Coordinates of C-alpha atoms in Angstrom, one line a residue:
M1 CA 160.9 93.9 83.0
K2 CA 160.2 91.5 85.8
N3 CA 159.8 93.9 88.3
T4 CA 157.3 95.9 86.7
L5 CA 154.9 92.9 85.9
I6 CA 155.1 92.1 89.3
S7 CA 154.2 95.4 90.2
L8 CA 151.8 95.4 87.3
L9 CA 150.5 92.2 88.7
L10 CA 150.2 93.4 92.2
L11 CA 148.0 96.4 90.9
L12 CA 145.8 94.4 89.1
S13 CA 145.1 91.8 92.2
F14 CA 144.4 94.7 94.3
H15 CA 142.0 97.0 92.2
S16 CA 140.3 93.6 91.4
S17 CA 140.0 93.0 95.4
A18 CA 138.8 96.1 95.8
Q19 CA 136.1 96.3 93.5
E20 CA 135.0 93.1 95.3
D21 CA 134.8 95.1 98.8
C22 CA 131.7 96.7 98.9
S23 CA 130.8 98.8 101.7
L24 CA 127.0 99.1 100.7
N25 CA 125.1 95.7 102.0
P26 CA 123.2 94.1 99.1
E27 CA 119.8 94.2 100.6
A28 CA 119.5 97.7 101.3
I29 CA 119.4 98.0 97.1
K30 CA 115.4 98.1 96.7
G31 CA 113.7 99.8 94.2
V32 CA 110.7 102.0 94.6
L33 CA 108.8 102.8 91.4
K34 CA 105.3 100.7 91.2
G35 CA 105.1 98.8 88.0
A36 CA 109.0 99.7 86.5
Q37 CA 111.1 97.9 84.4
T38 CA 113.7 96.8 86.6
K39 CA 117.3 95.8 85.4
R40 CA 119.4 94.1 89.0
E41 CA 123.3 94.8 88.3
K42 CA 126.0 93.7 90.9
H43 CA 125.6 96.6 92.9
G44 CA 122.7 98.7 92.0
V45 CA 119.1 98.7 90.5
T46 CA 117.6 100.6 87.5
E47 CA 114.2 100.7 87.2
T48 CA 112.4 102.6 84.3
L49 CA 108.5 103.8 84.1
T50 CA 106.4 106.3 81.4
L51 CA 103.4 107.7 83.4
K52 CA 100.0 108.4 81.3
N53 CA 101.2 111.9 80.9
G54 CA 104.2 110.6 78.7
V55 CA 106.9 111.8 81.5
K56 CA 109.8 109.0 81.7
I57 CA 111.1 108.2 85.0
T58 CA 114.3 106.0 85.5
Y59 CA 115.2 105.4 89.1
Q60 CA 119.0 104.3 89.9
M61 CA 120.2 103.2 93.4
G62 CA 123.0 101.8 94.3
G63 CA 126.6 101.7 95.0
C64 CA 129.9 100.4 97.0
A65 CA 131.9 103.2 98.8
H66 CA 128.8 105.6 98.6
Y67 CA 125.1 104.9 98.6
A68 CA 123.2 107.1 95.9
Y69 CA 120.1 107.2 94.3
S70 CA 118.4 109.4 91.7
F71 CA 115.2 110.0 90.1
M72 CA 115.4 111.3 86.6
F73 CA 112.4 112.9 84.3
E74 CA 112.4 113.3 80.8
N75 CA 109.7 114.8 78.8
F76 CA 108.1 117.1 81.5
G77 CA 107.4 119.8 79.1
K78 CA 109.0 122.2 77.8
E79 CA 109.4 124.6 80.7
K80 CA 112.7 127.2 81.2
L81 CA 114.7 125.7 83.9
T82 CA 117.2 129.1 84.6
D83 CA 115.3 130.4 87.6
R84 CA 115.6 128.7 90.9
T85 CA 112.2 128.4 92.0
V86 CA 110.6 127.0 88.8
I87 CA 113.3 124.4 89.1
L88 CA 112.6 123.4 92.4
A89 CA 108.8 123.8 92.2
L90 CA 108.6 121.6 89.0
A91 CA 111.2 119.0 90.8
A92 CA 108.5 119.1 93.6
K93 CA 105.9 118.4 91.3
L94 CA 107.5 115.3 89.1
L95 CA 108.5 113.7 92.5
N96 CA 104.8 114.2 94.0
D97 CA 103.6 112.7 90.7
T98 CA 105.7 109.7 90.6
P99 CA 104.4 106.7 91.5
V100 CA 106.4 104.8 94.7
I101 CA 106.2 101.5 96.7
E102 CA 108.2 102.8 99.4
T103 CA 108.2 106.5 99.8
A104 CA 111.2 107.0 102.0
N105 CA 114.1 108.4 99.2
R106 CA 111.6 110.3 97.1
D107 CA 109.8 111.9 100.6
R108 CA 114.1 112.6 101.9
L109 CA 114.3 114.8 98.4
L110 CA 110.8 116.5 98.6
N111 CA 112.1 117.3 102.1
S112 CA 115.3 118.6 100.7
I113 CA 113.7 120.6 98.0
K114 CA 111.5 122.7 100.5
E115 CA 114.5 123.6 102.3
A116 CA 116.1 124.7 99.5
G117 CA 113.2 127.1 99.2
Q118 CA 114.7 128.8 102.2
T119 CA 118.1 129.4 101.1
K120 CA 119.6 131.2 98.5
E121 CA 121.6 128.6 96.7
K122 CA 122.1 129.6 92.7
L123 CA 122.2 127.6 89.9
E124 CA 126.2 126.8 88.8
D125 CA 127.1 124.9 85.4
H126 CA 123.6 123.5 85.6
E127 CA 123.3 121.9 89.0
L128 CA 121.6 123.4 92.3
Q129 CA 122.6 122.1 95.6
I130 CA 119.9 121.2 97.7
P131 CA 120.5 120.8 101.7
C132 CA 120.1 117.2 103.0
G133 CA 122.1 117.2 106.0
D134 CA 125.5 114.6 106.0
A135 CA 124.9 114.4 102.4
N136 CA 125.1 115.6 99.1
C137 CA 121.9 116.3 96.8
A138 CA 121.3 118.0 93.8
I139 CA 119.2 119.2 90.9
D140 CA 121.0 118.2 87.8
L141 CA 120.0 119.8 84.8
R142 CA 123.2 118.9 82.8
E143 CA 121.6 117.1 80.4
E144 CA 118.9 118.8 77.7
G145 CA 115.6 117.7 78.5
K146 CA 116.5 116.1 81.5
L147 CA 115.7 116.7 85.5
K148 CA 117.6 114.7 87.8
V149 CA 117.0 115.0 91.8
G150 CA 120.2 113.0 93.6
Y151 CA 121.3 112.1 97.2
D152 CA 124.8 110.3 97.7
F153 CA 126.5 109.4 100.8
A154 CA 129.9 108.7 101.4
L155 CA 130.1 105.2 103.1

């Protein structure tokens, strides 16, 4: 019993210190949406904004072992999102319509979408992988009525 308790305490201590050991520099965590409501967390930021046309945009950025960000769009219309060409065109349009303070993250995803137009990647399990170098990028349609374009890079 005593050894089990010591092992449990060591495991909890290791887990706690691992949570505090974050590779991502907190200064890298910045919002990008113009006029958005911002919620800051210890290792990230979430911004929300609704455009005049009713499209809701949620931008999330942060991480520890990964640097990741995504733009999620809701209320963008009734398009049937099963054809990769339609998905790529809609994702590019939504990103282009997104008012940003700093363009680097949006433009990186727009370039990936443009490159994806030249590939033969197929929509699998409601997700379309898009090229973006050493990172993982995808257009995610797993949540009904939502289109999410994301970037994830392991640190």
